[in-house]
């Protein structure tokens, strides 16, 4: 890491993004598993109209907005026995009724992911790039927006798991990301999280899990310090049934000579016509406002296939964030609730209805901003 201490974010964007994306893409293409016996191309197009009665979550000066989006996408899937590689590119053109704050904008991105199964191990690779409005990214995390600001992000990651014996297994992972903002309200940075885990089977349904991780945060702002965080979590993973798994871990994170407790609890339930996931966590994450933050969060997501032509679902979340950096300190609390239903009106053509409730409070005013959004989309 020391070789990049004096490197600026624009240099990182011009060097590390194509390097990381190129290395991962070449690795996927040259891997024998990516030379798939079967391949398919899928084109997608959707149009979405939405109304938000308080787009910027203001508690005093509410402003409603209409937005229309057109979203094209292309995906190439290559599959072989024990392997799957997916290349995708996508775009989103948004027409907004509020030209003073959020002009019409074209967001875009691309990604490549690969999952490969071997006799005693598995490997996953991913890389991507996205160009987005901060109103679709940082706004919910920070409660702060900047007129027409955008975020360019690049990422590359891998995960490897192997069996060491009948009862012991090893996990290794790494996740690199770089963020570049068009507004000085936010702070450009890159971060890298490396992790290692050891699992020990206690019986057929229960395993002892341990996770070690190291997070490095490198900001562009010379006034903001480089941050290094270490964490250790231990707990149990238990299969409640063939389709339901629960994992509970707890431990400590170390940052600036201070130990903070951390924990992650997850429940995943998967059936052919019903999926459900619940996650609760207390963990340290990078912040677009500079430095690191302590996140406490609960998320719930479920989908249900009511019939051959009807699907429905619900997403709900709560998150409270506290800055761990003295340079810029913001506290933020967010609540989201979003039910939806989708109907297949004809083959490969779906109509989707969604409602989204948002409540957000930031440390500057300590007031709640409340928003109600309604969406209708046609997806092909």
Short mmCIF file of C-alpha atoms in Angstrom, two decimals:
data_model
loop_
_atom_site.label_atom_id
_atom_site.label_comp_id
_atom_site.label_asym_id
_atom_site.label_seq_id
_atom_site.Cartn_x
_atom_site.Cartn_y
_atom_site.Cartn_z
CA UNK A 1 0.00 0.00 0.00
CA UNK A 2 2.89 2.40 0.69
CA UNK A 3 3.58 2.80 -3.03
CA UNK A 4 0.27 4.69 -3.41
CA UNK A 5 0.53 7.02 -0.43
CA UNK A 6 1.38 10.07 -2.58
CA UNK A 7 -0.84 9.09 -5.52
CA UNK A 8 -3.83 11.32 -6.26
CA UNK A 9 -7.33 10.04 -6.90
CA UNK A 10 -7.35 11.13 -10.58
CA UNK A 11 -4.13 9.16 -11.04
CA UNK A 12 -5.72 6.19 -9.34
CA UNK A 13 -8.77 6.50 -11.58
CA UNK A 14 -6.64 6.66 -14.70
CA UNK A 15 -4.35 3.80 -13.69
CA UNK A 16 -5.97 1.51 -11.15
CA UNK A 17 -9.49 1.38 -12.59
CA UNK A 18 -8.50 0.06 -16.04
CA UNK A 19 -5.81 -2.06 -14.42
CA UNK A 20 -8.16 -3.69 -11.91
CA UNK A 21 -10.99 -4.11 -14.39
CA UNK A 22 -8.64 -5.30 -17.13
CA UNK A 23 -6.88 -7.85 -14.94
CA UNK A 24 -10.16 -9.33 -13.74
CA UNK A 25 -11.66 -9.37 -17.24
CA UNK A 26 -8.57 -11.04 -18.71
CA UNK A 27 -8.52 -13.54 -15.87
CA UNK A 28 -12.12 -14.46 -16.54
CA UNK A 29 -11.64 -14.68 -20.30
CA UNK A 30 -8.46 -16.75 -20.12
CA UNK A 31 -9.76 -19.08 -17.42
CA UNK A 32 -10.66 -22.38 -19.04
CA UNK A 33 -14.00 -22.29 -17.23
CA UNK A 34 -14.96 -19.12 -19.10
CA UNK A 35 -14.74 -20.95 -22.43
CA UNK A 36 -18.29 -22.03 -21.89
CA UNK A 37 -20.12 -24.74 -23.76
CA UNK A 38 -23.31 -22.66 -23.64
CA UNK A 39 -23.76 -18.93 -23.98
CA UNK A 40 -26.74 -16.61 -24.21
CA UNK A 41 -27.36 -12.92 -24.81
CA UNK A 42 -30.19 -11.08 -23.10
CA UNK A 43 -31.39 -7.58 -23.99
CA UNK A 44 -33.48 -5.61 -21.54
CA UNK A 45 -35.42 -2.36 -21.73
CA UNK A 46 -37.60 -0.72 -19.13
CA UNK A 47 -39.34 2.60 -18.69
CA UNK A 48 -40.20 3.99 -15.25
CA UNK A 49 -42.31 6.96 -14.17
CA UNK A 50 -42.17 8.15 -10.58
CA UNK A 51 -43.49 10.88 -8.30
CA UNK A 52 -41.80 11.94 -5.06
CA UNK A 53 -43.55 14.40 -2.73
CA UNK A 54 -40.31 15.39 -0.92
CA UNK A 55 -37.36 14.45 -3.14
CA UNK A 56 -34.68 16.02 -0.96
CA UNK A 57 -36.12 14.92 2.41
CA UNK A 58 -36.44 18.47 3.71
CA UNK A 59 -38.31 19.05 6.96
CA UNK A 60 -39.11 22.70 6.11
CA UNK A 61 -39.01 23.23 2.33
CA UNK A 62 -40.61 20.20 0.70
CA UNK A 63 -40.26 19.93 -3.06
CA UNK A 64 -42.03 17.34 -5.19
CA UNK A 65 -40.59 16.04 -8.44
CA UNK A 66 -41.56 13.84 -11.38
CA UNK A 67 -38.89 11.64 -12.95
CA UNK A 68 -39.06 9.45 -16.04
CA UNK A 69 -36.31 6.90 -16.68
CA UNK A 70 -35.40 4.75 -19.67
CA UNK A 71 -33.13 1.83 -18.77
CA UNK A 72 -31.49 -0.30 -21.51
CA UNK A 73 -29.24 -3.26 -20.64
CA UNK A 74 -27.33 -6.09 -22.30
CA UNK A 75 -26.07 -9.25 -20.63
CA UNK A 76 -23.92 -12.09 -21.94
CA UNK A 77 -23.98 -15.30 -19.88
CA UNK A 78 -21.54 -18.15 -20.45
CA UNK A 79 -22.14 -21.40 -18.59
CA UNK A 80 -20.34 -24.69 -18.36
CA UNK A 81 -20.34 -27.49 -15.82
CA UNK A 82 -19.36 -25.86 -12.53
CA UNK A 83 -18.80 -22.39 -13.98
CA UNK A 84 -20.76 -19.25 -14.79
CA UNK A 85 -19.51 -15.96 -16.26
CA UNK A 86 -21.71 -12.90 -16.79
CA UNK A 87 -20.81 -9.72 -18.69
CA UNK A 88 -23.29 -6.84 -18.50
CA UNK A 89 -23.59 -3.20 -19.53
CA UNK A 90 -26.45 -0.91 -18.64
CA UNK A 91 -27.62 2.68 -18.81
CA UNK A 92 -30.33 4.91 -17.38
CA UNK A 93 -31.51 8.20 -18.86
CA UNK A 94 -33.49 10.28 -16.34
CA UNK A 95 -35.79 13.17 -17.29
CA UNK A 96 -36.49 15.30 -14.21
CA UNK A 97 -39.08 18.01 -13.64
CA UNK A 98 -36.64 19.77 -11.29
CA UNK A 99 -33.98 21.23 -13.56
CA UNK A 100 -32.59 23.59 -10.89
CA UNK A 101 -31.29 20.82 -8.66
CA UNK A 102 -31.24 17.65 -10.71
CA UNK A 103 -30.83 18.07 -14.45
CA UNK A 104 -31.62 15.36 -16.99
CA UNK A 105 -28.84 12.82 -16.75
CA UNK A 106 -27.53 9.63 -18.32
CA UNK A 107 -26.07 7.14 -15.85
CA UNK A 108 -24.22 4.09 -17.07
CA UNK A 109 -22.00 1.22 -16.04
CA UNK A 110 -20.73 -2.26 -16.70
CA UNK A 111 -19.65 -5.31 -14.78
CA UNK A 112 -18.22 -8.79 -15.11
CA UNK A 113 -18.77 -11.57 -12.58
CA UNK A 114 -17.65 -15.17 -12.48
CA UNK A 115 -18.40 -18.13 -10.22
CA UNK A 116 -16.40 -21.33 -10.58
CA UNK A 117 -16.82 -24.60 -8.70
CA UNK A 118 -13.96 -27.09 -8.35
CA UNK A 119 -13.72 -30.44 -6.60
CA UNK A 120 -12.76 -29.07 -3.19
CA UNK A 121 -12.96 -25.31 -3.67
CA UNK A 122 -14.83 -22.42 -5.28
CA UNK A 123 -13.75 -19.08 -6.74
CA UNK A 124 -15.70 -15.88 -7.39
CA UNK A 125 -14.43 -12.84 -9.31
CA UNK A 126 -16.07 -9.48 -9.97
CA UNK A 127 -15.20 -6.08 -11.40
CA UNK A 128 -17.26 -3.09 -12.41
CA UNK A 129 -17.57 0.61 -13.13
CA UNK A 130 -20.52 2.96 -12.52
CA UNK A 131 -21.30 6.59 -13.29
CA UNK A 132 -24.20 7.75 -11.07
CA UNK A 133 -25.87 10.82 -9.61
CA UNK A 134 -25.10 11.30 -5.90
CA UNK A 135 -28.86 11.54 -5.35
CA UNK A 136 -28.99 7.82 -6.17
CA UNK A 137 -25.94 6.91 -4.05
CA UNK A 138 -24.50 9.16 -1.30
CA UNK A 139 -27.76 10.97 -0.55
CA UNK A 140 -29.29 8.11 1.40
CA UNK A 141 -25.99 7.45 3.19
CA UNK A 142 -25.26 11.03 4.22
CA UNK A 143 -28.48 13.05 3.89
CA UNK A 144 -26.49 15.57 1.84
CA UNK A 145 -26.66 16.30 -1.88
CA UNK A 146 -24.92 18.67 -4.28
CA UNK A 147 -26.61 20.10 -7.36
CA UNK A 148 -26.07 17.77 -10.32
CA UNK A 149 -23.07 16.11 -8.67
CA UNK A 150 -22.01 12.70 -9.95
CA UNK A 151 -19.96 9.80 -8.64
CA UNK A 152 -17.65 7.59 -10.68
CA UNK A 153 -16.85 4.33 -8.93
CA UNK A 154 -14.69 1.37 -9.84
CA UNK A 155 -14.37 -1.91 -7.98
CA UNK A 156 -12.65 -5.27 -8.20
CA UNK A 157 -13.05 -8.22 -5.83
CA UNK A 158 -12.46 -11.92 -5.43
CA UNK A 159 -13.45 -14.65 -3.00
CA UNK A 160 -11.93 -18.09 -2.63
CA UNK A 161 -13.08 -20.97 -0.41
CA UNK A 162 -11.45 -24.37 -0.03
CA UNK A 163 -11.84 -27.44 2.16
CA UNK A 164 -8.77 -28.20 4.25
CA UNK A 165 -10.24 -31.40 5.68
CA UNK A 166 -13.62 -32.98 6.37
CA UNK A 167 -14.30 -30.45 9.14
CA UNK A 168 -12.06 -27.44 8.38
CA UNK A 169 -12.42 -24.92 5.53
CA UNK A 170 -10.65 -21.68 4.63
CA UNK A 171 -12.05 -18.48 3.06
CA UNK A 172 -9.99 -15.63 1.53
CA UNK A 173 -11.38 -12.43 0.00
CA UNK A 174 -10.39 -8.95 -1.14
CA UNK A 175 -12.51 -5.97 -2.19
CA UNK A 176 -10.98 -2.84 -3.73
CA UNK A 177 -12.99 0.28 -4.63
CA UNK A 178 -12.21 3.82 -5.79
CA UNK A 179 -14.63 6.78 -5.65
CA UNK A 180 -14.40 10.06 -7.57
CA UNK A 181 -16.96 12.87 -7.05
CA UNK A 182 -17.63 15.86 -9.27
CA UNK A 183 -18.42 18.03 -6.22
CA UNK A 184 -16.08 19.21 -3.47
CA UNK A 185 -18.85 18.51 -0.94
CA UNK A 186 -17.70 14.90 -1.02
CA UNK A 187 -14.22 13.47 -0.65
CA UNK A 188 -12.55 11.28 -3.26
CA UNK A 189 -11.00 8.14 -1.85
CA UNK A 190 -9.99 4.56 -2.45
CA UNK A 191 -10.35 1.71 0.01
CA UNK A 192 -9.40 -1.93 0.21
CA UNK A 193 -10.84 -4.58 2.52
CA UNK A 194 -8.97 -7.89 2.79
CA UNK A 195 -10.44 -10.78 4.74
CA UNK A 196 -9.78 -14.33 5.84
CA UNK A 197 -12.16 -16.77 7.47
CA UNK A 198 -11.88 -20.21 9.05
CA UNK A 199 -14.90 -22.52 9.45
CA UNK A 200 -14.98 -25.63 11.63
CA UNK A 201 -17.86 -28.10 11.39
CA UNK A 202 -19.27 -29.08 14.77
CA UNK A 203 -21.90 -31.37 13.29
CA UNK A 204 -23.77 -31.79 10.01
CA UNK A 205 -25.79 -28.59 10.53
CA UNK A 206 -23.61 -26.35 12.70
CA UNK A 207 -20.22 -24.76 12.17
CA UNK A 208 -17.97 -22.45 14.15
CA UNK A 209 -17.01 -19.43 11.98
CA UNK A 210 -14.20 -16.91 12.43
CA UNK A 211 -13.54 -13.84 10.29
CA UNK A 212 -10.49 -11.58 10.23
CA UNK A 213 -10.47 -8.40 8.12
CA UNK A 214 -8.33 -5.37 7.41
CA UNK A 215 -9.72 -2.12 5.95
CA UNK A 216 -7.52 0.64 4.53
CA UNK A 217 -9.00 4.03 3.62
CA UNK A 218 -6.92 6.46 1.54
CA UNK A 219 -8.45 9.95 0.93
CA UNK A 220 -7.44 12.49 -1.68
CA UNK A 221 -7.90 15.41 0.74
CA UNK A 222 -4.51 16.15 2.31
CA UNK A 223 -6.23 17.34 5.52
CA UNK A 224 -7.92 13.97 6.00
CA UNK A 225 -5.76 11.15 7.39
CA UNK A 226 -5.30 7.65 6.05
CA UNK A 227 -7.27 5.21 8.21
CA UNK A 228 -6.58 1.56 9.02
CA UNK A 229 -9.13 -0.65 10.76
CA UNK A 230 -8.84 -4.26 11.92
CA UNK A 231 -11.68 -6.53 13.00
CA UNK A 232 -12.23 -10.01 14.37
CA UNK A 233 -15.63 -11.76 14.48
CA UNK A 234 -16.49 -15.24 15.73
CA UNK A 235 -19.76 -17.12 16.03
CA UNK A 236 -21.93 -19.91 14.69
CA UNK A 237 -23.53 -20.83 11.37
CA UNK A 238 -26.52 -23.15 11.68
CA UNK A 239 -28.77 -24.73 9.05
CA UNK A 240 -32.27 -24.52 10.49
CA UNK A 241 -33.52 -26.59 7.58
CA UNK A 242 -32.51 -27.57 4.08
CA UNK A 243 -33.56 -24.14 2.81
CA UNK A 244 -32.85 -21.89 5.81
CA UNK A 245 -29.48 -20.82 7.21
CA UNK A 246 -28.66 -18.52 10.12
CA UNK A 247 -25.26 -16.99 10.93
CA UNK A 248 -24.47 -14.99 14.07
CA UNK A 249 -21.03 -13.51 14.76
CA UNK A 250 -19.68 -10.94 17.20
CA UNK A 251 -16.34 -9.42 18.07
CA UNK A 252 -14.30 -6.22 18.02
CA UNK A 253 -12.98 -3.63 15.56
CA UNK A 254 -9.79 -1.71 16.23
CA UNK A 255 -9.36 1.87 14.98
CA UNK A 256 -7.21 4.75 16.34
CA UNK A 257 -6.20 2.85 19.47
CA UNK A 258 -9.88 2.28 20.32
CA UNK A 259 -11.72 -1.06 20.40
CA UNK A 260 -15.37 -1.03 19.31
CA UNK A 261 -17.75 -3.95 19.40
CA UNK A 262 -18.97 -5.28 16.05
CA UNK A 263 -21.52 -7.91 15.10
CA UNK A 264 -23.28 -9.42 12.08
CA UNK A 265 -26.40 -11.62 12.13
CA UNK A 266 -27.94 -13.03 8.95
CA UNK A 267 -30.92 -15.23 8.14
CA UNK A 268 -31.45 -16.57 4.60
CA UNK A 269 -34.45 -18.63 3.49
CA UNK A 270 -34.78 -19.81 -0.11
CA UNK A 271 -37.57 -21.79 -1.75
CA UNK A 272 -38.58 -22.10 -5.37
CA UNK A 273 -41.35 -19.50 -5.02
CA UNK A 274 -40.23 -17.56 -1.95
CA UNK A 275 -36.98 -15.92 -0.83
CA UNK A 276 -36.35 -14.07 2.40
CA UNK A 277 -33.26 -12.48 3.92
CA UNK A 278 -32.69 -10.55 7.16
CA UNK A 279 -29.43 -8.89 8.15
CA UNK A 280 -28.46 -6.92 11.27
CA UNK A 281 -24.97 -5.49 11.66
CA UNK A 282 -22.71 -3.07 13.47
CA UNK A 283 -19.62 -2.45 11.33
CA UNK A 284 -17.13 0.15 10.10
CA UNK A 285 -17.49 1.44 6.52
CA UNK A 286 -15.85 4.14 4.32
CA UNK A 287 -17.73 7.44 3.98
CA UNK A 288 -18.04 9.76 1.00
CA UNK A 289 -17.88 12.71 3.42
CA UNK A 290 -14.37 11.69 4.47
CA UNK A 291 -12.96 9.09 6.83
CA UNK A 292 -14.75 6.07 8.24
CA UNK A 293 -18.16 5.71 9.84
CA UNK A 294 -19.80 3.33 12.31
CA UNK A 295 -22.93 1.79 10.75
CA UNK A 296 -25.70 0.11 12.72
CA UNK A 297 -28.26 -1.39 10.37
CA UNK A 298 -31.15 -3.83 9.94
CA UNK A 299 -32.42 -4.89 6.52
CA UNK A 300 -35.26 -7.14 5.42
CA UNK A 301 -36.01 -8.34 1.90
CA UNK A 302 -38.51 -10.87 0.65
CA UNK A 303 -40.04 -11.89 -2.68
CA UNK A 304 -43.00 -14.17 -3.25
CA UNK A 305 -44.16 -15.80 -6.46
CA UNK A 306 -47.94 -15.59 -6.00
CA UNK A 307 -48.72 -17.16 -9.38
CA UNK A 308 -47.15 -17.80 -12.77
CA UNK A 309 -47.74 -14.16 -13.75
CA UNK A 310 -47.65 -12.32 -10.42
CA UNK A 311 -44.74 -11.59 -8.08
CA UNK A 312 -44.66 -9.40 -5.02
CA UNK A 313 -42.11 -8.34 -2.48
CA UNK A 314 -41.12 -6.07 0.37
CA UNK A 315 -37.88 -4.30 1.24
CA UNK A 316 -37.40 -2.54 4.57
CA UNK A 317 -34.32 -1.10 6.24
CA UNK A 318 -33.07 0.98 9.15
CA UNK A 319 -29.60 2.45 9.40
CA UNK A 320 -27.84 4.77 11.83
CA UNK A 321 -24.41 6.12 10.94
CA UNK A 322 -21.90 7.98 13.10
CA UNK A 323 -18.74 9.54 11.72
CA UNK A 324 -15.50 8.29 13.27
CA UNK A 325 -13.49 11.12 11.71
CA UNK A 326 -12.94 14.48 13.42
CA UNK A 327 -12.41 16.26 10.08
CA UNK A 328 -16.10 16.12 9.13
CA UNK A 329 -18.55 14.66 11.65
CA UNK A 330 -22.11 13.87 10.61
CA UNK A 331 -24.61 11.60 12.27
CA UNK A 332 -27.38 10.20 10.10
CA UNK A 333 -30.39 7.95 10.57
CA UNK A 334 -32.44 6.46 7.73
CA UNK A 335 -35.60 4.34 7.52
CA UNK A 336 -36.91 2.85 4.28
CA UNK A 337 -40.02 0.80 3.49
CA UNK A 338 -40.88 -0.36 -0.04
CA UNK A 339 -43.55 -2.91 -1.08
CA UNK A 340 -43.98 -3.83 -4.75
CA UNK A 341 -45.98 -6.05 -7.07
CA UNK A 342 -45.23 -7.18 -10.63
CA UNK A 343 -47.62 -8.53 -13.28
CA UNK A 344 -46.71 -10.31 -16.51
CA UNK A 345 -49.17 -8.86 -19.02
CA UNK A 346 -47.72 -10.86 -21.91
CA UNK A 347 -44.66 -13.01 -22.52
CA UNK A 348 -41.48 -11.22 -21.30
CA UNK A 349 -43.42 -7.99 -20.65
CA UNK A 350 -44.06 -6.99 -17.02
CA UNK A 351 -45.73 -4.07 -15.29
CA UNK A 352 -44.33 -3.23 -11.85
CA UNK A 353 -45.91 -1.01 -9.17
CA UNK A 354 -43.87 0.18 -6.17
CA UNK A 355 -44.24 2.48 -3.17
CA UNK A 356 -41.25 3.83 -1.23
CA UNK A 357 -41.38 5.53 2.16
CA UNK A 358 -38.19 7.29 3.29
CA UNK A 359 -37.45 8.93 6.63
CA UNK A 360 -34.08 10.52 7.25
CA UNK A 361 -32.43 12.59 9.96
CA UNK A 362 -28.95 14.14 9.88
CA UNK A 363 -26.90 15.62 12.69
CA UNK A 364 -26.96 19.24 11.44
CA UNK A 365 -30.67 19.91 12.05
CA UNK A 366 -31.67 16.72 13.88
CA UNK A 367 -35.06 16.94 12.12
CA UNK A 368 -36.79 14.12 10.29
CA UNK A 369 -37.43 14.51 6.58
CA UNK A 370 -40.20 12.27 5.22
CA UNK A 371 -40.79 11.30 1.59
CA UNK A 372 -43.47 9.27 -0.19
CA UNK A 373 -42.63 7.97 -3.67
CA UNK A 374 -44.78 6.12 -6.19
CA UNK A 375 -43.38 4.19 -9.17
CA UNK A 376 -44.80 2.46 -12.22
CA UNK A 377 -42.54 0.70 -14.69
CA UNK A 378 -42.83 -1.44 -17.81
CA UNK A 379 -40.06 -4.02 -18.12
CA UNK A 380 -39.14 -6.10 -21.14
#
